[in-house]
């Protein structure tokens, strides 16, 4: 009986333990966390990590303002505006959250599956929503006004009415191939040294630069056909099309590593002008590749996505770095180099005073027109101004543009060289002989494979640069394909492309066709003679024509006559806003807008009728940004103060605003109140000490029985005795209030120093 009782108790305890273990485990029925609460916790923890990293970067930059490193300067030049900054921060939070969810095992299948595929769709949607990424993925609100049907928005949004985010700023770059990350999320190829590709580890990017790409400044072969302006134009449109904001968290938020201090692998709009597609791109691709990959304009195609791809942005269109000359070539009015010593790139970066004090823009423009571009030669890819001396400003080091380009491609998850050749319909290269044929340079092929081991492993930027040129081109077959595909998409997917018949009249298109880069130079510089084709290297003076003979646009083709019998006139000025006139089906329409920080109250558009405007004009009211609880304008460390048309993020002393203007950063100094308190305290202590000494002096001089008395000294000052009978007592000073003991008749040579 006793044995049965003991057995029953054991069974009861065991079952109770099992039941409570089930109920209390994560995801249990009663007291455990639900998946929703776990996701909220993961996202909140990730947000704190990202904010901590952002804060650390701001504080680091605050204390390094006196000595700016090249890496800091590069990041400062790409600091995003508030909307881009918010999108970047949300993306950082989402990435960190996905990694943490995968680490905790929220997977639908085994660990061999990529985390982004293994996480459920509902979980990914929840993370996107909680991290703040979702609003940047949803379609924006598109205005339905007369102007919106005639002119593009500055953000590029709503160009395509069915897909309003296609081609817009603050959207992800397009992927033409699936990404190649070692962890399936963000770890670039080569991140883990034990990873092998075709049996070989990927070489460090700096080693690739040193052994294959680097060339001396003297190793420059001039282009016998094109001017240096061809390179400058490519740089200009590249930074317009492919500009990407600096990451919100330059340090790795999940480990706190400063990427500038450690080598450890821790974890727009598109104003593609006529000049670009008519004059620039055909010279880069060559006539055959241009016809195959771009071809003639057939009209606007709403099914074409014009979004810039990451392979174009981070690899293909950066071929131009191999055409940058190590010198800034400046010429005088007779196109002679008579402007002092040679100007190396290292001495020109971020030095605008050279334009102000050394002749202005015109000498530089003459050099771009009359000096040849650097030819992209396989043994002279990037000169040392770019690989060893980029952004020399101090002793804090320099940057290597070639290594940046290679690492940028890996960071973006670009697959290897052969994957992109296959994407473009080119044959895969499997052997050393195949690569030698593609480059037409056996020595180059040997050096590449000695580092990479197999053609599959080659970074796409290097592979594209190494290919031999197509006929009449300045790129090989791979980059011609990728650049051509992107340019065609930018043209055909643009509802406002200049050749689209719904945008301009025939007369306007005819005037636009007369436009040229040479005319732009005539209208915006002091040059009076230019080559008719600005991209062809010109010989002075025979290849230069007077600006009077360079045709330009006649803007009278855009003149709009007011409709007859107009009885509407114009409304009064809109405070904190304005309006533009638009014509819609022969009727006058006014479209109103407000300045930044204000919002319309009333109709956005009014139409003129026979009886006047069909509605009263709207007003612009101030937006109180501080009331936004979903996306507050200031960080939690700051106080938000609404101002007219804007807001301010105020900080408590000793904190100061960070570089984003919304986060408070510890300045590292004492608060002003503490400094004032210390000063007042020191003054009080000194005052009390002085007062005490004065009282003591008076007492000693006035009281003969003082324990310390002056006695006659040796002429250099009084001697002092302790208690006892004094030998000679000084008389009190005549003016005790002055704190000085004057020489009295009873003191002889004594001088009492009581102050």
mmCIF file of C-alpha atoms in Angstrom, residues 226-360:
data_model
loop_
_atom_site.group_PDB
_atom_site.id
_atom_site.type_symbol
_atom_site.label_atom_id
_atom_site.label_comp_id
_atom_site.label_asym_id
_atom_site.label_seq_id
_atom_site.Cartn_x
_atom_site.Cartn_y
_atom_site.Cartn_z
ATOM 1 C CA UNK A 226 37.526 60.791 -77.489
ATOM 2 C CA UNK A 227 38.116 63.738 -75.180
ATOM 3 C CA UNK A 228 38.383 63.706 -71.418
ATOM 4 C CA UNK A 229 34.857 65.144 -71.366
ATOM 5 C CA UNK A 230 33.527 61.679 -72.257
ATOM 6 C CA UNK A 231 34.849 60.433 -68.903
ATOM 7 C CA UNK A 232 33.521 63.473 -67.024
ATOM 8 C CA UNK A 233 30.054 63.061 -68.546
ATOM 9 C CA UNK A 234 29.971 59.413 -67.524
ATOM 10 C CA UNK A 235 30.868 60.365 -63.951
ATOM 11 C CA UNK A 236 28.142 63.016 -63.942
ATOM 12 C CA UNK A 237 25.292 60.791 -65.058
ATOM 13 C CA UNK A 238 26.529 57.851 -62.971
ATOM 14 C CA UNK A 239 26.257 59.904 -59.793
ATOM 15 C CA UNK A 240 22.802 61.025 -60.908
ATOM 16 C CA UNK A 241 21.419 57.604 -61.811
ATOM 17 C CA UNK A 242 23.156 55.376 -59.304
ATOM 18 C CA UNK A 243 23.606 57.531 -56.203
ATOM 19 C CA UNK A 244 23.032 55.506 -53.040
ATOM 20 C CA UNK A 245 22.796 57.118 -49.575
ATOM 21 C CA UNK A 246 25.202 56.288 -46.800
ATOM 22 C CA UNK A 247 24.059 53.488 -44.500
ATOM 23 C CA UNK A 248 22.223 54.694 -41.403
ATOM 24 C CA UNK A 249 24.549 52.598 -39.241
ATOM 25 C CA UNK A 250 28.158 52.611 -40.546
ATOM 26 C CA UNK A 251 29.162 50.265 -37.750
ATOM 27 C CA UNK A 252 27.885 46.707 -37.751
ATOM 28 C CA UNK A 253 24.974 47.161 -35.292
ATOM 29 C CA UNK A 254 24.832 43.596 -34.088
ATOM 30 C CA UNK A 255 28.466 43.532 -33.006
ATOM 31 C CA UNK A 256 29.323 47.207 -32.549
ATOM 32 C CA UNK A 257 32.412 47.080 -34.784
ATOM 33 C CA UNK A 258 33.708 50.301 -36.323
ATOM 34 C CA UNK A 259 34.267 49.344 -39.942
ATOM 35 C CA UNK A 260 36.992 52.003 -40.278
ATOM 36 C CA UNK A 261 39.013 50.580 -37.380
ATOM 37 C CA UNK A 262 38.825 46.832 -37.904
ATOM 38 C CA UNK A 263 39.591 44.447 -40.729
ATOM 39 C CA UNK A 264 37.718 41.614 -39.094
ATOM 40 C CA UNK A 265 34.769 40.227 -41.094
ATOM 41 C CA UNK A 266 32.139 41.046 -38.446
ATOM 42 C CA UNK A 267 29.032 40.830 -38.898
ATOM 43 C CA UNK A 268 15.476 59.548 -57.981
ATOM 44 C CA UNK A 269 14.483 60.558 -60.419
ATOM 45 C CA UNK A 270 16.121 59.745 -63.753
ATOM 46 C CA UNK A 271 16.867 62.827 -65.873
ATOM 47 C CA UNK A 272 18.480 60.878 -68.712
ATOM 48 C CA UNK A 273 19.079 63.645 -71.143
ATOM 49 C CA UNK A 274 19.144 63.606 -74.896
ATOM 50 C CA UNK A 275 22.917 64.018 -74.783
ATOM 51 C CA UNK A 276 23.334 60.757 -72.887
ATOM 52 C CA UNK A 277 21.440 58.360 -75.126
ATOM 53 C CA UNK A 278 22.066 60.103 -78.439
ATOM 54 C CA UNK A 279 25.710 61.150 -78.040
ATOM 55 C CA UNK A 280 27.301 59.304 -75.101
ATOM 56 C CA UNK A 281 25.974 55.734 -74.967
ATOM 57 C CA UNK A 282 26.580 54.864 -78.660
ATOM 58 C CA UNK A 283 30.259 55.746 -78.231
ATOM 59 C CA UNK A 284 30.550 53.517 -75.165
ATOM 60 C CA UNK A 285 28.742 50.486 -76.613
ATOM 61 C CA UNK A 286 29.776 50.797 -80.234
ATOM 62 C CA UNK A 287 27.267 50.852 -83.128
ATOM 63 C CA UNK A 288 26.673 47.094 -83.264
ATOM 64 C CA UNK A 289 26.040 46.591 -79.551
ATOM 65 C CA UNK A 290 23.935 49.767 -79.379
ATOM 66 C CA UNK A 291 21.676 48.497 -82.117
ATOM 67 C CA UNK A 292 21.351 45.080 -80.454
ATOM 68 C CA UNK A 293 20.863 46.132 -76.815
ATOM 69 C CA UNK A 294 19.193 49.561 -77.143
ATOM 70 C CA UNK A 295 17.866 50.029 -80.674
ATOM 71 C CA UNK A 296 15.506 52.724 -81.974
ATOM 72 C CA UNK A 297 12.758 54.223 -79.810
ATOM 73 C CA UNK A 298 9.386 52.508 -80.255
ATOM 74 C CA UNK A 299 7.380 54.492 -77.708
ATOM 75 C CA UNK A 300 6.559 54.290 -74.015
ATOM 76 C CA UNK A 301 6.102 50.734 -72.704
ATOM 77 C CA UNK A 302 4.336 50.626 -69.287
ATOM 78 C CA UNK A 303 5.434 47.002 -68.804
ATOM 79 C CA UNK A 304 9.132 48.015 -68.648
ATOM 80 C CA UNK A 305 10.571 48.617 -65.175
ATOM 81 C CA UNK A 306 13.112 51.485 -65.373
ATOM 82 C CA UNK A 307 14.465 50.876 -61.865
ATOM 83 C CA UNK A 308 18.257 50.937 -61.810
ATOM 84 C CA UNK A 309 19.771 47.497 -61.255
ATOM 85 C CA UNK A 310 22.500 46.876 -58.728
ATOM 86 C CA UNK A 311 24.783 45.219 -61.305
ATOM 87 C CA UNK A 312 24.617 48.385 -63.427
ATOM 88 C CA UNK A 313 25.029 50.697 -60.450
ATOM 89 C CA UNK A 314 27.812 48.872 -58.625
ATOM 90 C CA UNK A 315 29.753 47.223 -61.456
ATOM 91 C CA UNK A 316 28.982 47.784 -65.137
ATOM 92 C CA UNK A 317 28.717 51.580 -65.205
ATOM 93 C CA UNK A 318 31.828 51.916 -63.067
ATOM 94 C CA UNK A 319 33.929 50.883 -66.062
ATOM 95 C CA UNK A 320 34.628 54.617 -66.398
ATOM 96 C CA UNK A 321 36.986 54.549 -63.416
ATOM 97 C CA UNK A 322 39.531 52.916 -65.724
ATOM 98 C CA UNK A 323 39.368 55.995 -67.999
ATOM 99 C CA UNK A 324 40.165 58.613 -65.317
ATOM 100 C CA UNK A 325 43.369 60.533 -65.953
ATOM 101 C CA UNK A 326 45.726 61.037 -62.978
ATOM 102 C CA UNK A 327 46.004 64.753 -63.823
ATOM 103 C CA UNK A 328 43.475 67.578 -63.874
ATOM 104 C CA UNK A 329 44.493 69.139 -67.162
ATOM 105 C CA UNK A 330 44.014 72.930 -67.250
ATOM 106 C CA UNK A 331 44.632 75.096 -70.308
ATOM 107 C CA UNK A 332 44.844 78.849 -70.836
ATOM 108 C CA UNK A 333 42.885 80.886 -73.386
ATOM 109 C CA UNK A 334 45.205 79.669 -76.192
ATOM 110 C CA UNK A 335 44.756 76.066 -75.033
ATOM 111 C CA UNK A 336 48.311 75.843 -73.729
ATOM 112 C CA UNK A 337 49.388 74.383 -70.391
ATOM 113 C CA UNK A 338 50.675 77.614 -68.874
ATOM 114 C CA UNK A 339 49.020 77.481 -65.475
ATOM 115 C CA UNK A 340 51.822 76.413 -63.181
ATOM 116 C CA UNK A 341 52.800 72.933 -62.044
ATOM 117 C CA UNK A 342 50.836 69.809 -62.849
ATOM 118 C CA UNK A 343 47.702 69.284 -60.757
ATOM 119 C CA UNK A 344 47.381 65.692 -59.552
ATOM 120 C CA UNK A 345 43.986 64.351 -58.533
ATOM 121 C CA UNK A 346 45.115 64.065 -54.919
ATOM 122 C CA UNK A 347 45.654 67.844 -54.885
ATOM 123 C CA UNK A 348 42.256 68.581 -56.421
ATOM 124 C CA UNK A 349 39.824 66.482 -54.388
ATOM 125 C CA UNK A 350 37.639 68.644 -52.118
ATOM 126 C CA UNK A 351 39.638 71.784 -52.833
ATOM 127 C CA UNK A 352 37.147 74.221 -54.372
ATOM 128 C CA UNK A 353 39.487 77.135 -53.669
ATOM 129 C CA UNK A 354 41.493 76.062 -56.721
ATOM 130 C CA UNK A 355 38.560 77.086 -58.911
ATOM 131 C CA UNK A 356 38.200 80.380 -57.077
ATOM 132 C CA UNK A 357 41.869 81.328 -57.027
ATOM 133 C CA UNK A 358 43.376 79.566 -60.068
ATOM 134 C CA UNK A 359 41.335 80.708 -63.031
ATOM 135 C CA UNK A 360 37.837 79.345 -62.456
#
